[in-house]
Coordinates of C-alpha atoms and ligand atoms in Angstrom, one line a residue:
X9 CA 141.2 48.7 -146.2
X10 CA 140.3 46.2 -143.9
X11 CA 138.6 48.1 -142.6
X12 CA 136.7 49.6 -145.5
X13 CA 135.6 46.3 -147.0
X14 CA 133.6 45.8 -143.9
X15 CA 132.3 48.2 -144.0
X16 CA 130.8 47.6 -147.0
X17 CA 129.6 44.3 -145.8
X18 CA 128.3 45.6 -143.0
X19 CA 126.0 47.9 -145.2
X20 CA 124.2 45.6 -147.1
X21 CA 123.6 43.9 -144.4
X22 CA 121.0 45.2 -141.9
X23 CA 119.2 44.6 -138.0
X24 CA 115.2 44.4 -138.9
X25 CA 113.1 43.8 -136.3
X26 CA 110.1 43.8 -138.4
X27 CA 106.4 43.4 -137.8
X28 CA 102.3 42.8 -139.9
X29 CA 102.8 44.5 -142.5
X30 CA 102.6 41.6 -145.1
X31 CA 103.0 45.0 -147.5
X32 CA 105.8 45.5 -146.9
X33 CA 107.3 42.3 -146.2
X34 CA 105.6 40.6 -148.3
X35 CA 105.4 40.4 -152.7
X36 CA 102.3 37.1 -153.9
X37 CA 104.0 36.0 -156.6
X38 CA 101.6 33.5 -158.4
X39 CA 97.9 32.2 -158.3
X40 CA 96.5 35.3 -160.1
X41 CA 95.1 36.8 -157.5
X42 CA 94.6 33.8 -155.1
X43 CA 96.6 34.9 -152.9
X44 CA 95.0 38.6 -151.0
X45 CA 96.8 40.5 -149.5
X46 CA 93.5 42.2 -146.4
X47 CA 93.3 43.9 -143.1
X48 CA 95.8 46.8 -143.9
X49 CA 98.7 44.1 -144.7
X50 CA 97.8 42.3 -141.4
X51 CA 96.4 39.4 -142.5
X52 CA 97.5 37.0 -146.1
X53 CA 94.8 34.5 -147.8
X54 CA 95.9 32.0 -149.8
X55 CA 93.5 29.7 -152.1
X56 CA 93.2 27.2 -153.7
X57 CA 91.2 25.5 -156.7
X58 CA 91.0 23.4 -159.5
X59 CA 93.1 25.2 -161.0
X60 CA 95.5 27.0 -159.5
X61 CA 97.7 27.4 -155.6
X62 CA 98.7 30.4 -154.6
X63 CA 101.9 31.8 -153.4
X64 CA 103.6 34.5 -151.5
X65 CA 107.6 35.2 -150.4
X66 CA 109.5 38.1 -148.2
X67 CA 111.0 40.9 -150.0
X68 CA 113.9 40.4 -148.1
X69 CA 116.8 37.8 -148.5
X70 CA 117.6 36.7 -144.7
X71 CA 120.9 35.4 -143.2
X72 CA 120.3 34.1 -139.6
X73 CA 117.5 35.2 -137.3
X74 CA 114.7 34.7 -135.3
X75 CA 111.0 34.2 -137.8
X76 CA 107.9 33.8 -136.7
X77 CA 103.9 33.2 -138.1
X78 CA 101.3 32.6 -137.0
X79 CA 99.4 30.2 -139.3
X80 CA 95.9 29.3 -139.5
X81 CA 95.7 26.0 -142.2
X82 CA 92.8 25.1 -144.5
X83 CA 90.2 23.9 -142.0
X84 CA 87.9 20.4 -142.4
X85 CA 88.2 17.9 -145.0
X86 CA 91.6 19.5 -145.9
X87 CA 93.1 16.1 -147.9
X88 CA 95.7 16.5 -150.9
X89 CA 96.6 19.9 -149.8
X90 CA 99.7 21.1 -149.3
X91 CA 100.7 24.6 -147.3
X92 CA 104.2 24.6 -147.1
X93 CA 105.8 27.7 -145.3
X94 CA 110.5 27.6 -146.4
X95 CA 112.9 29.1 -145.8
X96 CA 115.7 29.2 -148.7
X97 CA 118.1 30.4 -150.6
X98 CA 118.9 30.3 -154.2
X99 CA 120.2 27.5 -156.4
X100 CA 121.7 23.7 -157.2
X101 CA 123.6 23.7 -153.2
X102 CA 120.7 25.8 -151.2
X103 CA 119.7 25.5 -148.1
X104 CA 116.8 24.4 -147.2
X105 CA 114.9 25.4 -144.0
X106 CA 111.4 23.3 -143.8
X107 CA 107.7 22.9 -142.6
X108 CA 104.9 21.7 -144.9
X109 CA 101.2 20.8 -143.4
X110 CA 100.0 18.2 -144.9
X111 CA 96.8 18.0 -145.2
X112 CA 93.6 15.3 -144.0
X113 CA 90.0 14.6 -144.1
X114 CA 88.1 16.3 -141.6
X115 CA 89.7 14.6 -137.9
X116 CA 92.1 13.9 -138.6
X117 CA 95.3 14.3 -137.4
X118 CA 97.4 17.4 -140.5
X119 CA 101.3 15.9 -140.8
X120 CA 104.0 19.0 -140.0
X121 CA 107.0 17.5 -142.4
X122 CA 110.2 19.0 -141.4
X123 CA 113.8 18.9 -143.5
X124 CA 116.7 20.5 -143.5
X125 CA 118.9 20.6 -146.4
X126 CA 122.0 21.6 -146.6
X127 CA 124.5 21.9 -149.8
X128 CA 121.5 21.1 -151.7
X129 CA 121.5 17.2 -150.1
X130 CA 118.0 17.7 -147.9
X131 CA 116.7 13.7 -146.9
X132 CA 116.9 14.8 -143.0
X133 CA 112.4 14.7 -143.3
X134 CA 111.3 13.9 -139.6
X135 CA 107.7 15.0 -139.1
X136 CA 104.9 15.1 -136.6
X137 CA 101.1 15.4 -134.8
X138 CA 100.7 18.2 -133.4
X139 CA 99.0 19.2 -130.3
X140 CA 96.3 20.8 -131.2
X141 CA 93.9 21.9 -134.6
X142 CA 96.3 23.8 -136.5
X143 CA 93.1 24.0 -138.3
X144 CA 90.9 25.6 -135.7
X145 CA 93.0 28.4 -135.3
X146 CA 96.0 30.5 -135.5
X147 CA 99.2 28.8 -133.4
X148 CA 103.1 30.2 -133.8
X149 CA 105.2 29.1 -135.8
X150 CA 109.1 30.0 -135.7
X151 CA 112.5 29.8 -137.3
X152 CA 115.7 29.9 -134.4
X153 CA 118.4 29.7 -137.3
X154 CA 122.3 31.2 -135.9
X155 CA 125.2 29.9 -136.2
X156 CA 124.3 26.8 -133.5
X157 CA 121.1 25.5 -134.3
X158 CA 118.6 26.0 -136.6
X159 CA 115.7 24.8 -134.0
X160 CA 111.5 24.3 -135.6
X161 CA 109.8 25.4 -133.3
X162 CA 105.8 25.6 -132.8
X163 CA 104.0 28.0 -130.3
X164 CA 107.4 28.8 -128.7
X165 CA 107.8 24.9 -127.6
X166 CA 111.0 23.3 -129.5
X167 CA 110.2 20.5 -131.6
X168 CA 113.6 20.1 -134.1
X169 CA 117.0 20.5 -133.4
X170 CA 119.5 20.8 -136.7
X171 CA 122.4 21.7 -134.7
X172 CA 126.1 22.9 -136.9
X173 CA 128.3 19.5 -136.7
X174 CA 130.4 21.3 -139.0
X175 CA 133.6 20.1 -136.6
X176 CA 132.0 16.6 -137.3
X177 CA 132.2 16.4 -140.9
X178 CA 128.8 17.6 -141.3
X179 CA 127.5 21.5 -143.8
X180 CA 125.6 23.4 -141.5
X181 CA 123.8 26.2 -143.5
X182 CA 125.4 29.4 -142.0
X183 CA 126.7 31.3 -145.6
X184 CA 123.7 31.0 -147.9
X185 CA 121.1 34.1 -147.1
X186 CA 117.7 32.5 -147.8
X187 CA 113.9 34.6 -148.5
X188 CA 110.8 33.3 -146.5
X189 CA 108.7 31.0 -149.3
X190 CA 105.1 30.2 -148.6
X191 CA 102.1 27.9 -151.6
X192 CA 98.8 26.4 -151.0
X193 CA 99.1 23.7 -153.6
X194 CA 97.3 20.1 -154.4
X195 CA 100.1 17.3 -153.5
X196 CA 97.3 14.9 -153.9
X197 CA 99.6 12.0 -155.4
X198 CA 101.1 11.7 -152.1
X199 CA 100.7 14.4 -149.6
X200 CA 97.8 12.0 -147.4
X201 CA 98.4 8.4 -146.7
X202 CA 100.7 7.9 -150.0
X203 CA 98.4 9.6 -152.2
X204 CA 95.0 7.8 -151.3
X205 CA 92.6 10.2 -150.0
X206 CA 92.2 12.1 -153.4
X207 CA 91.1 16.0 -152.9
X208 CA 87.4 16.9 -152.9
X209 CA 87.5 19.9 -155.3
X210 CA 83.5 20.0 -154.8
X211 CA 85.1 21.5 -150.8
X212 CA 87.5 23.9 -152.7
X213 CA 88.8 26.7 -153.2
X214 CA 90.5 26.2 -149.5
X215 CA 92.2 29.0 -148.1
X216 CA 94.7 29.7 -145.3
X217 CA 95.2 32.3 -143.8
X218 CA 98.5 33.9 -141.9
X219 CA 99.1 37.2 -139.2
X220 CA 101.6 38.1 -136.6
X221 CA 104.6 37.5 -139.0
X222 CA 107.8 39.0 -136.4
X223 CA 111.9 38.9 -138.2
X224 CA 114.0 39.5 -135.9
X225 CA 117.3 38.7 -138.3
X226 CA 120.4 39.5 -140.4
X227 CA 118.6 41.0 -143.2
X228 CA 120.2 41.7 -147.2
X229 CA 119.5 44.1 -148.4
X230 CA 120.2 44.3 -152.0
X231 CA 122.0 41.5 -154.5
X232 CA 125.1 40.9 -152.5
X233 CA 125.7 41.0 -148.6
X234 CA 128.2 40.8 -146.1
X235 CA 128.5 36.9 -144.5
X236 CA 128.1 35.5 -141.4
X237 CA 130.8 38.1 -139.4
X238 CA 128.9 41.0 -140.5
X239 CA 125.4 39.8 -139.0
X240 CA 127.2 38.9 -135.6
X241 CA 129.2 41.7 -135.7
X242 CA 125.7 44.1 -136.1
X243 CA 124.1 41.8 -133.6
X244 CA 126.6 42.2 -131.2
X245 CA 125.1 45.6 -130.7
X246 CA 121.2 45.5 -131.7
X247 CA 119.5 44.6 -128.5
X248 CA 116.9 43.1 -130.0
X249 CA 119.2 40.7 -131.3
X250 CA 118.6 37.5 -128.1
X251 CA 118.6 35.0 -130.2
X252 CA 122.4 35.0 -132.0
X253 CA 123.4 34.4 -128.7
X254 CA 119.7 32.1 -127.6
X255 CA 121.1 28.0 -126.9
X256 CA 118.8 25.5 -126.2
X257 CA 118.9 25.2 -122.3
X258 CA 118.1 22.0 -120.9
X259 CA 113.8 23.0 -119.8
X260 CA 113.5 23.4 -124.4
X261 CA 115.1 20.0 -124.6
X262 CA 113.1 18.3 -121.8
X263 CA 109.7 19.8 -124.0
X264 CA 111.9 18.6 -127.3
X265 CA 111.3 15.5 -125.7
X266 CA 108.6 15.4 -125.1
X267 CA 107.1 16.4 -128.2
X268 CA 109.8 13.8 -130.4
X269 CA 108.5 10.9 -127.9
X270 CA 104.7 11.7 -128.4
X271 CA 103.9 13.7 -130.9
X272 CA 106.6 12.9 -133.8
X273 CA 105.5 9.9 -136.4
X274 CA 108.5 9.9 -139.0
X275 CA 112.4 10.1 -138.1
X276 CA 115.0 9.9 -140.7
X277 CA 117.0 9.0 -137.7
X278 CA 115.4 5.6 -137.7
X279 CA 114.5 5.0 -140.3
X280 CA 117.5 1.9 -141.1
X281 CA 115.6 0.2 -144.1
X282 CA 116.0 4.0 -146.1
X283 CA 120.0 4.0 -145.5
X284 CA 120.9 0.0 -145.5
X285 CA 124.9 2.7 -146.4
X286 CA 123.9 3.7 -142.2
X287 CA 122.5 6.3 -141.0
X288 CA 123.2 10.3 -142.1
X289 CA 126.3 11.0 -139.7
X290 CA 125.0 13.7 -137.5
X291 CA 122.1 10.8 -136.3
X292 CA 125.1 9.5 -134.2
X293 CA 125.9 12.2 -132.7
X294 CA 124.6 12.7 -129.3
Ligands
NAG13 C1 105.7 32.4 -131.0 O1 106.5 32.5 -131.3 C2 108.0 32.6 -130.5 C3 108.5 31.9 -130.2 O2 109.1 31.6 -128.4 C4 107.9 34.2 -129.6 O3 109.5 34.4 -129.5 C5 106.8 35.1 -130.1 O4 106.1 35.6 -128.9 C6 105.6 34.4 -130.3 N1 104.7 35.1 -130.9 C7 103.3 35.3 -131.4 C8 103.0 36.9 -131.9 O5 102.6 34.7 -129.9
NAG14 C1 95.9 11.7 -142.1 O1 95.1 10.4 -141.0 C2 95.6 9.2 -140.7 C3 94.6 8.8 -140.1 O2 94.7 8.1 -138.6 C4 97.0 9.0 -140.8 O3 97.4 7.1 -141.0 C5 98.0 9.2 -141.1 O4 99.4 9.7 -141.2 C6 97.3 11.6 -141.2 N1 98.2 12.0 -141.9 C7 98.3 11.9 -143.8 C8 98.6 13.4 -144.4 O5 97.6 11.3 -143.9

């Protein structure tokens, strides 16, 4: 009986290695024609004008995996615009892993904003400048999500590691499958220099481009999926599953320290003013 139940669970989860077709992997969800799939499914563009932004989401839900997307952000004066690219589950106690790119005036740096929600609770913002111009060309943004890490990467360089510290009482995303979402929208009440710089609509439409999507992941087919144990047993038997056991080795840690030392512009773990009752517990665990 036990193994029968396990088979049902396992059969609703599949290991996928998707590469490359926006027709196959995503649905445009809003924007009334402002989101376009081009070049035989290899390219997707989102656009924003005064009337609306646009967005898309993955057809699959994923429970653990390694997901890469190449993104080229709005060039020129992108102040007031935000391109969000994130994984999220549903509901009030959802988990979420966020990249958000906050635009800026021409020649001023984008801000890459990151956050992690567990059980509906976020407030874990870290923000970065980048060591390249993210609007001049496509760059590769990746999320490695396995039972021990949520690792954020830009062009393969780790920038942030949200570790599994469940043994210390800190929730970790591990049981709610997530979809991938992206949208381009106007956030000029807060995005650029705290809302001081407004979107210049004479430059609209604003366009961000996506290509090179790759997911090596446990994908949940249908409404209900198997749990982490089903993903674990599949990963153990699948050659494209190096991500399942991937660790953040000393080289990766050194690169992440370099980024955090030179490019991090905000870290919730250093914001004593914001947390007068004490910093969140994960901040004090080395
Ligand atoms: C994106 O970065 C990841 C992480 O390093 C890497 O595995 C992948 O091959 C890269 N993809 C592209 C298209 O550069
Ligand atoms: C925009 O540029 C200004 C000036 O360099 C900087 O202070 C700010 O952090 C940048 N990013 C955003 C999103 O405002």
